[in-house]
Coordinates of C-alpha atoms (C1' of nucleotides) in Angstrom, one line a residue:
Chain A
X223 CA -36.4 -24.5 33.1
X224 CA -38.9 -22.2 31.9
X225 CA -39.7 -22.0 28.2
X226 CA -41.7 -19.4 26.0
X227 CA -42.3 -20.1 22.2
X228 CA -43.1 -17.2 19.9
X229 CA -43.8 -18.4 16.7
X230 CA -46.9 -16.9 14.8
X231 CA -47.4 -20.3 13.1
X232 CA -49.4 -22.2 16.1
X233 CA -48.2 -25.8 14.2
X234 CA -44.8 -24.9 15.1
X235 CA -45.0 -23.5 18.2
X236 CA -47.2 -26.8 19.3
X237 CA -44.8 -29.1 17.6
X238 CA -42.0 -27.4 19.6
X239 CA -44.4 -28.1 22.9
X240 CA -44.8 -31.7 21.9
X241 CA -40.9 -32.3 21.8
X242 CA -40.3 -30.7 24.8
X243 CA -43.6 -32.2 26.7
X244 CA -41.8 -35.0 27.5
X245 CA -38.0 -33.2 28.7
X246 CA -38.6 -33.2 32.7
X247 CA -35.9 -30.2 32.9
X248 CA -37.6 -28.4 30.2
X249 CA -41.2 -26.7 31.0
X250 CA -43.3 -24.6 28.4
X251 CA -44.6 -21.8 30.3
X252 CA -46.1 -19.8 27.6
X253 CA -47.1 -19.6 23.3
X254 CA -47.0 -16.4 22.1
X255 CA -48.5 -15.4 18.8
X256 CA -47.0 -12.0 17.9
X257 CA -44.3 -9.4 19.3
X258 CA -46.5 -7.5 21.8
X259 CA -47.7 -10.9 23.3
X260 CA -44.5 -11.4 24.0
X261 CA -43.4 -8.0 25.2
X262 CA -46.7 -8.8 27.9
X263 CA -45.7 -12.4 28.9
X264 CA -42.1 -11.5 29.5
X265 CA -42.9 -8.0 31.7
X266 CA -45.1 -10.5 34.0
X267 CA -43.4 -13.9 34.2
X268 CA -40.4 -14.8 35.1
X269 CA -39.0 -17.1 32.2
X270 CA -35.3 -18.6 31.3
X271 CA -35.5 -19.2 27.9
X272 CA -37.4 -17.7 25.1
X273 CA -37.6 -19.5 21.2
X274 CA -37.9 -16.4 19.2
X275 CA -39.6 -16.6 15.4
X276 CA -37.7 -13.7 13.6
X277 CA -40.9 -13.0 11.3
X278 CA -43.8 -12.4 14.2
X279 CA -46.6 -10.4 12.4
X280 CA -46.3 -7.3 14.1
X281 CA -42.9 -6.2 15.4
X282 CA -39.7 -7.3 14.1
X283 CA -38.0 -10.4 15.7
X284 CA -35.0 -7.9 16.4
X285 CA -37.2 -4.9 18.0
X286 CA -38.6 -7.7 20.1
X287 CA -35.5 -9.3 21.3
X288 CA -34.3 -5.8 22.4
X289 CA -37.0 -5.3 24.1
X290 CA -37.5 -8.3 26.1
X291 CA -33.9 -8.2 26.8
X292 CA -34.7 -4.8 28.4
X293 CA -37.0 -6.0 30.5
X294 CA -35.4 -9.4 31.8
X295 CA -31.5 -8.8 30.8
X296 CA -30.5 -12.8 31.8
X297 CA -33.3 -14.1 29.4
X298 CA -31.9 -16.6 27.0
X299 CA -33.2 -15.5 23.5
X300 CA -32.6 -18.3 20.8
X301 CA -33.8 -17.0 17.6
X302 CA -35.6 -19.7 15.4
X303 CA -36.2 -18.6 11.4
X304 CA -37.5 -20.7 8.2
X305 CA -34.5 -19.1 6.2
X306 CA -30.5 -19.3 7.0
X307 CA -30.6 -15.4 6.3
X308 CA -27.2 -14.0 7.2
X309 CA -28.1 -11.0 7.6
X310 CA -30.8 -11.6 10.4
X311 CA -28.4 -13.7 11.5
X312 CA -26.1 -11.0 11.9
X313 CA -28.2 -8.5 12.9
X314 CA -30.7 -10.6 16.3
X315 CA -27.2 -11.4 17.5
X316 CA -25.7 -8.1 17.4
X317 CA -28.9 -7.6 19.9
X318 CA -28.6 -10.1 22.0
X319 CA -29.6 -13.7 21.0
X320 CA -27.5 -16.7 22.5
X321 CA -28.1 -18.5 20.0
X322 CA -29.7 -19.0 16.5
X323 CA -31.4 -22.5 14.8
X324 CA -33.3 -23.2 11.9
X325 CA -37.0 -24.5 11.3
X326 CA -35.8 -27.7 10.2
X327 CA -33.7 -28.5 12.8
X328 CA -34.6 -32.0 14.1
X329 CA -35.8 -32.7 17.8
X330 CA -32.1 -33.5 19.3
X331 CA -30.3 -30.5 18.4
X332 CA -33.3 -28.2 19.3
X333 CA -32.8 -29.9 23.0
X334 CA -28.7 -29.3 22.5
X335 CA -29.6 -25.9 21.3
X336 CA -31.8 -25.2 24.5
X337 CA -29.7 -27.1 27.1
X338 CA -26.4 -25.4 25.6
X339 CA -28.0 -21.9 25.6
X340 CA -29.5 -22.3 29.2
X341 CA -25.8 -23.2 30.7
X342 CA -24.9 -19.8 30.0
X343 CA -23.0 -20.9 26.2
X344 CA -24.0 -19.7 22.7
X345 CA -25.5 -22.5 20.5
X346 CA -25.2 -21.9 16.1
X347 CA -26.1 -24.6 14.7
X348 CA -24.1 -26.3 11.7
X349 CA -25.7 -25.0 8.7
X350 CA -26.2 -21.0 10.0
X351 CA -22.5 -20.9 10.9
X352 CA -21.1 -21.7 7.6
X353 CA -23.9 -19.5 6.0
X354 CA -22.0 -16.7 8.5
X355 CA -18.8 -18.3 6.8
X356 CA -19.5 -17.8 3.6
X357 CA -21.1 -14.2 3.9
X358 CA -18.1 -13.2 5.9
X359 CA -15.9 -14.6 2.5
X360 CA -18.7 -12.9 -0.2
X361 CA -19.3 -9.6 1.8
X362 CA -16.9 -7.2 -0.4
X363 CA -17.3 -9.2 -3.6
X364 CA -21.2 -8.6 -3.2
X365 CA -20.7 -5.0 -2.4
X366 CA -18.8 -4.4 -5.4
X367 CA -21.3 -5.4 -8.1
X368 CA -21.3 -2.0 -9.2
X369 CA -17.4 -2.4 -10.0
X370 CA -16.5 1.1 -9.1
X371 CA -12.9 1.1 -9.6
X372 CA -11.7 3.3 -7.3
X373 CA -8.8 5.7 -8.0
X374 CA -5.9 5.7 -5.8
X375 CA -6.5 8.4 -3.3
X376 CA -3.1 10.0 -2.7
X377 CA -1.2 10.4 1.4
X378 CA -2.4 14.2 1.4
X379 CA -6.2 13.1 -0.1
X380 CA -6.8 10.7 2.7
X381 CA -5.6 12.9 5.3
X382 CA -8.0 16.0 4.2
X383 CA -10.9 12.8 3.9
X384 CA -10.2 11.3 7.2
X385 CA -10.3 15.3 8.4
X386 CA -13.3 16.0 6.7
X387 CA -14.9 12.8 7.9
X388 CA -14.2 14.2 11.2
X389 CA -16.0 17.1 10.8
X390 CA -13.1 19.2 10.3
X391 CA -14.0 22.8 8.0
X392 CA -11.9 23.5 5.6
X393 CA -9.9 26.3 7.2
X394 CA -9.5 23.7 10.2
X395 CA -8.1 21.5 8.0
X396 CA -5.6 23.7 6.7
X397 CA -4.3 24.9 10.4
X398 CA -4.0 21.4 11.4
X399 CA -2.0 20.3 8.3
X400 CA -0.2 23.9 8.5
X401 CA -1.1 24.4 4.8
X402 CA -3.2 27.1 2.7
X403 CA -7.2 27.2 2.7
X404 CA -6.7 26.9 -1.2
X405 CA -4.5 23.9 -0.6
X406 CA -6.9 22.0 0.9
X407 CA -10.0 23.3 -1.1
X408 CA -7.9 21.9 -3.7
X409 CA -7.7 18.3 -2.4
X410 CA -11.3 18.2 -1.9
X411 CA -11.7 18.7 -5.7
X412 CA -9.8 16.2 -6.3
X413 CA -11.4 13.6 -4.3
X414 CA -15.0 14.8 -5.6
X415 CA -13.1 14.3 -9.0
X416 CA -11.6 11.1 -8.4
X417 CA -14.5 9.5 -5.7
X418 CA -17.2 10.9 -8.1
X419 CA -19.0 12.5 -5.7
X420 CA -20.8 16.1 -6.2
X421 CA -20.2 17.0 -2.8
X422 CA -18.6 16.5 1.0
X423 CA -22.0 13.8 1.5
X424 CA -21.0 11.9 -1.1
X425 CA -17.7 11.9 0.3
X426 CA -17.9 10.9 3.8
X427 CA -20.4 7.8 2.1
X428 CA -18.1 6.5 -0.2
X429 CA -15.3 6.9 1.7
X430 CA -17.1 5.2 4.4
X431 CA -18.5 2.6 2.0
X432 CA -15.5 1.5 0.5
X433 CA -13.5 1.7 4.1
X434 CA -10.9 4.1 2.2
X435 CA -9.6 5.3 5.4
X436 CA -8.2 2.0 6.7
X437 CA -4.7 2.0 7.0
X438 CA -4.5 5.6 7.8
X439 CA -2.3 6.2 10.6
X440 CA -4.0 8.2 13.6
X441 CA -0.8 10.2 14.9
X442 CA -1.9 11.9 18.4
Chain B
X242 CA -0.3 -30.9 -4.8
X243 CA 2.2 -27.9 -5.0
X244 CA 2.3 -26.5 -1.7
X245 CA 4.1 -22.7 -0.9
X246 CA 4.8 -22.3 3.0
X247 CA 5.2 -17.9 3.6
X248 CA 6.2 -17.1 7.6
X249 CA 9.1 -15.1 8.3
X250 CA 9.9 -17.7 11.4
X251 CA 12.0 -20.0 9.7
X252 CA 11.2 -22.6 12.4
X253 CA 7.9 -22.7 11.6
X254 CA 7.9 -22.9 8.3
X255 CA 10.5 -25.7 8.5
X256 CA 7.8 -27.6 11.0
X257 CA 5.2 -27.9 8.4
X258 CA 7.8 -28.7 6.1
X259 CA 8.2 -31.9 7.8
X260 CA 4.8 -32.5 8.5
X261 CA 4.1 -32.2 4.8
X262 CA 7.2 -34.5 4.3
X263 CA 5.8 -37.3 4.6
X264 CA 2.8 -36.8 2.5
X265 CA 2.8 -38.3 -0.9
X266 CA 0.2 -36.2 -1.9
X267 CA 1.6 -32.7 -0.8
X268 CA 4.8 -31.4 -2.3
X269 CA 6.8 -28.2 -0.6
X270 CA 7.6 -26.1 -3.6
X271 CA 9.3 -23.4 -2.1
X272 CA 9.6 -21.4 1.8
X273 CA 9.1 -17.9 1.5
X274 CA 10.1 -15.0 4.7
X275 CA 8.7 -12.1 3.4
X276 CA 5.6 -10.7 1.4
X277 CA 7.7 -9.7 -1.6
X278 CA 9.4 -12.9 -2.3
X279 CA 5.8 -14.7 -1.9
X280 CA 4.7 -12.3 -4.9
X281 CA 8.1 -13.0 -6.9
X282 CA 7.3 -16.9 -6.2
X283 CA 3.7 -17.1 -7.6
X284 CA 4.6 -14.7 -10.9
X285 CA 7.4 -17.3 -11.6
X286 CA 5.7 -20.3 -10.1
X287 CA 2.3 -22.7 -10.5
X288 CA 1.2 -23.8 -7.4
X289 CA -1.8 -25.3 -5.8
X290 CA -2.1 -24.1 -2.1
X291 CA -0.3 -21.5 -0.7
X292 CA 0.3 -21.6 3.4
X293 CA 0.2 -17.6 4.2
X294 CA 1.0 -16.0 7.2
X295 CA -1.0 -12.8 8.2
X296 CA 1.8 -10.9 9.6
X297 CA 5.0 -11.0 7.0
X298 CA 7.9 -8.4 8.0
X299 CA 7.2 -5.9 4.8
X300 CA 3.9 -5.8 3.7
X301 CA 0.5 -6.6 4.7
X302 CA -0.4 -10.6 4.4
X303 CA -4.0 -8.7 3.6
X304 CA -2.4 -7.3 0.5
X305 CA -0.3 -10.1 -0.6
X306 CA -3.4 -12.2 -0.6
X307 CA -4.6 -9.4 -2.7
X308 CA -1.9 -9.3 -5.1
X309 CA -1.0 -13.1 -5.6
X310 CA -5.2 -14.0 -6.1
X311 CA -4.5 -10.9 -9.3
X312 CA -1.9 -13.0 -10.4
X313 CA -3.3 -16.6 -10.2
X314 CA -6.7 -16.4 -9.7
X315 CA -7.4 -20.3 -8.9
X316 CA -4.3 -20.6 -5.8
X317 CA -6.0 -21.5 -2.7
X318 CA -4.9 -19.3 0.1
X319 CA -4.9 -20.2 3.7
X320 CA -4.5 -17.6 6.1
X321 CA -2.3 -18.6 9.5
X322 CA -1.5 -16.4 12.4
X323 CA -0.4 -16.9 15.8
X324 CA -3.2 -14.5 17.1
X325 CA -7.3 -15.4 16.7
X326 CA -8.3 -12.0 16.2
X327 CA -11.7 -10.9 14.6
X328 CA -10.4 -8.3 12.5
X329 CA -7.6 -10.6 10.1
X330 CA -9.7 -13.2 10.1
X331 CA -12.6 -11.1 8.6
X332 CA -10.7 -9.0 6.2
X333 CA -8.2 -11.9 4.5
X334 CA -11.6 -13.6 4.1
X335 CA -12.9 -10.5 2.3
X336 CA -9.9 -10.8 -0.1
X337 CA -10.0 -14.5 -1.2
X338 CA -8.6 -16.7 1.1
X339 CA -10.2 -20.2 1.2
X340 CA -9.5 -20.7 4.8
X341 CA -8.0 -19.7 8.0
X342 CA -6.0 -21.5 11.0
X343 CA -4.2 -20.9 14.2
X344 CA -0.2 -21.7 14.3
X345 CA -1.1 -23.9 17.2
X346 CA -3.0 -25.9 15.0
X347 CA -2.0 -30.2 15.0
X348 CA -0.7 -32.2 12.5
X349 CA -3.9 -33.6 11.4
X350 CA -5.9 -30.2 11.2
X351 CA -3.3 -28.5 9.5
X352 CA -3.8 -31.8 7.0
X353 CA -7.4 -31.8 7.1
X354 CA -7.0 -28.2 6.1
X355 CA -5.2 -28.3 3.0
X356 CA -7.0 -31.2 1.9
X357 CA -10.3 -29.7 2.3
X358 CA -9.5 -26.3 0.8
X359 CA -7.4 -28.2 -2.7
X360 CA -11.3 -29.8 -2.8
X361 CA -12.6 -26.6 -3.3
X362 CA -14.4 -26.3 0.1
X363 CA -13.4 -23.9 2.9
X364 CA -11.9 -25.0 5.9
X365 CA -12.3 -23.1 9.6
X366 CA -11.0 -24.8 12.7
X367 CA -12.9 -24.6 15.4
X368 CA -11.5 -21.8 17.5
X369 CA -11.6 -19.5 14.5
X370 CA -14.8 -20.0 13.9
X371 CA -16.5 -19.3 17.8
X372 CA -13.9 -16.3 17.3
X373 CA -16.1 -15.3 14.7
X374 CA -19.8 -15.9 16.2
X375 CA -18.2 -14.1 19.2
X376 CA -17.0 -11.0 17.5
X377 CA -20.5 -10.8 15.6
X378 CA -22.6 -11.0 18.8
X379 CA -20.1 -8.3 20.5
X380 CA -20.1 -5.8 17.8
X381 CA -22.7 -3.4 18.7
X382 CA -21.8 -3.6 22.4
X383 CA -18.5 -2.7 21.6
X384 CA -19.6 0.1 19.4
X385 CA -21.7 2.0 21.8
X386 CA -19.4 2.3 24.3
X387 CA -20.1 5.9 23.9
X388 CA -23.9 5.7 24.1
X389 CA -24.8 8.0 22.2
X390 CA -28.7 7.6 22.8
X391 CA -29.7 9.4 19.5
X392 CA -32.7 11.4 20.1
X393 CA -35.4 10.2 17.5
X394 CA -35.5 11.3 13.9
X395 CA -38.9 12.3 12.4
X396 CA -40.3 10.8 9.3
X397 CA -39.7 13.9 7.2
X398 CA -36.4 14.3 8.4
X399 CA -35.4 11.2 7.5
X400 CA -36.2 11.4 4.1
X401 CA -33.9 14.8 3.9
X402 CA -30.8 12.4 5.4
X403 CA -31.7 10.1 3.1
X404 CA -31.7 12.7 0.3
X405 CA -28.4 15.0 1.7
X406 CA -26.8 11.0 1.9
X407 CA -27.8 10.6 -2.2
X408 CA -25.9 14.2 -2.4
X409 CA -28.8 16.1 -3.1
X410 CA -28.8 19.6 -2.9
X411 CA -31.0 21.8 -0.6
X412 CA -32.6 23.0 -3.5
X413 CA -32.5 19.6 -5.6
X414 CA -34.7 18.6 -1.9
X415 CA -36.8 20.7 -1.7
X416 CA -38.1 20.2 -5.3
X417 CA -37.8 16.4 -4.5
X418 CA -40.7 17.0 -1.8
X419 CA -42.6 19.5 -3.1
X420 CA -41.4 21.9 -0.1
X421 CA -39.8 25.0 0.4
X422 CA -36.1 25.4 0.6
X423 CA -36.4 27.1 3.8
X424 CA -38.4 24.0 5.1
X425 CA -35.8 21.9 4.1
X426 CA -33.1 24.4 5.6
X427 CA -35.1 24.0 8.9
X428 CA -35.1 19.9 8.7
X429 CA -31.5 20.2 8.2
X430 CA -30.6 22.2 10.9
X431 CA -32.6 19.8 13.5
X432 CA -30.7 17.2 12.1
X433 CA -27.7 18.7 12.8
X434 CA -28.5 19.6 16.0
X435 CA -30.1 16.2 17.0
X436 CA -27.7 14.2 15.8
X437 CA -24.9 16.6 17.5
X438 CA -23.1 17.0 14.0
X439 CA -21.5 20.1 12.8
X440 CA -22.4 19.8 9.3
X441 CA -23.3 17.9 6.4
X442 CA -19.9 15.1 6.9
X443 CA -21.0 14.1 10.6
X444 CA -24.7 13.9 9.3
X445 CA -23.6 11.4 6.7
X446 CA -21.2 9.7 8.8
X447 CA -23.7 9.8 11.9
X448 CA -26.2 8.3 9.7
X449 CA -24.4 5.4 8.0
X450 CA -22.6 4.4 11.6
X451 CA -25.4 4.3 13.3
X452 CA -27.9 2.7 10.7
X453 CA -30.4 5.7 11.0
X454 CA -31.7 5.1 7.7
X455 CA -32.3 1.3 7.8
X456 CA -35.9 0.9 7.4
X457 CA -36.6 4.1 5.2
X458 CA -38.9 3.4 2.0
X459 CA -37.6 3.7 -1.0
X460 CA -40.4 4.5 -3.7
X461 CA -38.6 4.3 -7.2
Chain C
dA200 C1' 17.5 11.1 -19.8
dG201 C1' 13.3 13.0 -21.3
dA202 C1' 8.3 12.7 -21.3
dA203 C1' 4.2 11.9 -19.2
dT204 C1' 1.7 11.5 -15.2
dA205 C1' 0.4 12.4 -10.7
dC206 C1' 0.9 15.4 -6.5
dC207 C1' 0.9 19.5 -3.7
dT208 C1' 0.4 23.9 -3.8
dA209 C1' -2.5 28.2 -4.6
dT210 C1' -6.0 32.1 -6.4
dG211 C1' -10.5 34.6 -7.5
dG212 C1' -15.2 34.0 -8.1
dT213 C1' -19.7 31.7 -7.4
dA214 C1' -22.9 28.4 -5.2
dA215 C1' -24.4 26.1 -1.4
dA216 C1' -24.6 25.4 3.5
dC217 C1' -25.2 27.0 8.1
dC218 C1' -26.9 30.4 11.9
dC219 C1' -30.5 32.9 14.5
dT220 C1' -35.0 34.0 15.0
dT221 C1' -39.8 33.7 14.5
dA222 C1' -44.2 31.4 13.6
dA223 C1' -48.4 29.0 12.2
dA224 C1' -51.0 24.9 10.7
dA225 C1' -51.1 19.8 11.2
dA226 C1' -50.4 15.7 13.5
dA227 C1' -49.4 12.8 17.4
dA228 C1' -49.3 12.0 22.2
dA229 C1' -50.9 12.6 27.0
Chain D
dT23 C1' -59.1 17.8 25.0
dT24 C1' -55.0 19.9 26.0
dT25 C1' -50.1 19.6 25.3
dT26 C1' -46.2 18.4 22.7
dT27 C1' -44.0 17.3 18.5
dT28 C1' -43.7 17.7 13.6
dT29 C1' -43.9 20.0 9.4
dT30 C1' -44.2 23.8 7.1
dA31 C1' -42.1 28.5 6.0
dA32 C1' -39.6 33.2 6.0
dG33 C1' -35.9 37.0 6.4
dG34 C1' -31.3 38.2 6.6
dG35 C1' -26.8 37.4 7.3
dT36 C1' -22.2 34.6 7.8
dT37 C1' -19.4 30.9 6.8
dT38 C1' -18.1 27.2 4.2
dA39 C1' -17.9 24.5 0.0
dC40 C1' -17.3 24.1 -4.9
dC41 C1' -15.5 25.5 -9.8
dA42 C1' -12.0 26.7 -13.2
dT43 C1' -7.5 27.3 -13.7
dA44 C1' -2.5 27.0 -13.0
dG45 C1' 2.6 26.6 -11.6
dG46 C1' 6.2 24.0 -9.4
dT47 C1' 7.6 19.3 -7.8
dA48 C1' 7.8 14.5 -7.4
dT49 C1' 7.3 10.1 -9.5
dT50 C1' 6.9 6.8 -12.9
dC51 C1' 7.3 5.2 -17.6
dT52 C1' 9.7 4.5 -21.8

DNA sequence: AGAATACCTATGGTAAACCCTTAAAAAAAA
DNA sequence: TTTTTTTTAAGGGTTTACCATAGGTATTCT
């Protein structure tokens, strides 16, 4: 199997070649230095498996996953970082990366990682999936620093919000709840009031921020 | 350890019941069908662990998590559903509980479980957990079904999204920038005609689903 | 049962947003 | 260097959103 590393620290990237110098499935085809490098190697050679540094110099580990990933859509991407980050966690597997290890991971589990990856499976190591664990758990506790307290929004509130969300005008909103214009301009002072918002922006953000619309039943 | 088993199938509650039996460290304090009872139970009650399931007959298992953490902050909730789906699994974790396994969970996971959640630890089983690292790599694919293929946002308008997003007026913009309200009138409307919104909600909403404003500079 | 609170309804007036068109200087891309 | 995109700006008009206020109806609390 063919192997690029793309790690902007060349101690790494040759420590990685040392461990897998001596795999006789495992062949190093390439060290890459920054993102365009890599974006070059990968439109002119045919690779399997690319060891991805999230923090290259130049581009963003994530803009260069996407990219190669455009250009060679089987490549195997594991992304390789110094920090259990969730959120580039999160985000280089949204775009693509089968799998995700640390800098400190020792010699055998970067040859699991690899050899997992390359039969077509995902590969987390131990450490980055309970980081993921423990986001997942402190997600709305961190978002709520700012303990805003929200006001219960009323049946008829959320209905105008998830309208005006939509895009619906005011006067639309009336027809389709078959009540006044001043009806409904009337809920939507009272969710500026209540949300603290001085307008429909601030709306649609905090509704969408604080997920106020979940639960709402879609009746069509 | 004072143990509360809530699942509106008797049968299954009565199967950890006997599985807990013979434990001498676990104790069965009480069986509970419905989400009500559950919150009646821990007003009245001190207990250590409580076994919940996600999908109790009258009210949400999300929101009886929610309640019943209000009451006794310290109980250690474990979420357990027939189903391994993404979405519970994320959002009980959001609201407190310690950990999360399938109904076809064995003796001794259900028992590892426990134990490792009264230590103060969280506990996953294993299928939960590539549920998870599945889900996460899937999420933008699954968004942009509909792809959208937003047409690219220039500099200066992002930094009127950014502004209309902080509810800024037109006006309050413009003097922001040092431009005209006209100019800013103009940026707006190729926004909204970019980003195929009708006015200032979809802009917002556009914005914050798709990430648009994700690398902006802030300079405060 | 009575009081207080929250909800849904509605009005007139004012402020802000949106539309259509045009256009020139500046910057970026080909 | 030429072409395209971006940023700036304006007039003039229409539509929509926001403000202050208020009455009748549920709902909840005491």
């Amino acid at each position: 199997m063919k192997v690029l590393v793309a790690d902007d620290h060349a101690m790494f990237a040759d420590g990685i070649q040392l461990i897998l110098e001596s795999e006789k499935d495992l062949e190093i085809v390439g060290k890459c230095y920054d993102g365009k490098s890599v974006i070059n190697f990968i439109s002119n050679h045919k690779i399997d498996i690319i060891l991805l540094d999230v923090n290259l110099p130049d581009i963003n580990g994530v803009e260069v996953c996407k990219e190669i990933l455009k250009i060679q859509p089987d490549l195997k991407v594991i992304a390789i970082t110094m920090f259990n980050e969730e959120s580039f966690i999160e985000e280089i597997l949204n775009n693509g990366a089968k799998g995700y290890i640390l800098k400190n991971t020792g010699r055998d589990e970067l040859l699991k990682a690899i050899r997992t990856v390359a039969k077509g499976e995902s590969y987390f190591s131990k450490e980055v999936t309970e980081s993921i664990m423990k986001s997942l758990m402190n997600k709305r506790k961190a978002g709520s620093k700012t303990i805003n307290e929200l006001p219960k929004i009323s049946r008829r509130e959320k209905e105008v919000l998830k309208l005006i969300i939509e895009e619906f005008t005011t006067q639309e909103i009336a027809d389709t709840l078959y009540i006044s214009l001043k009806t409904v301009e009337s809920h939507r002072a009272s969710l500026l009031s209540k949300l603290n918002a001085r307008n429909t922006a601030g709306l649609v953000r905090i509704a969408l921020e604080n997920k106020l619309l979940d639960g709402v039943k879609i009746e069509n």
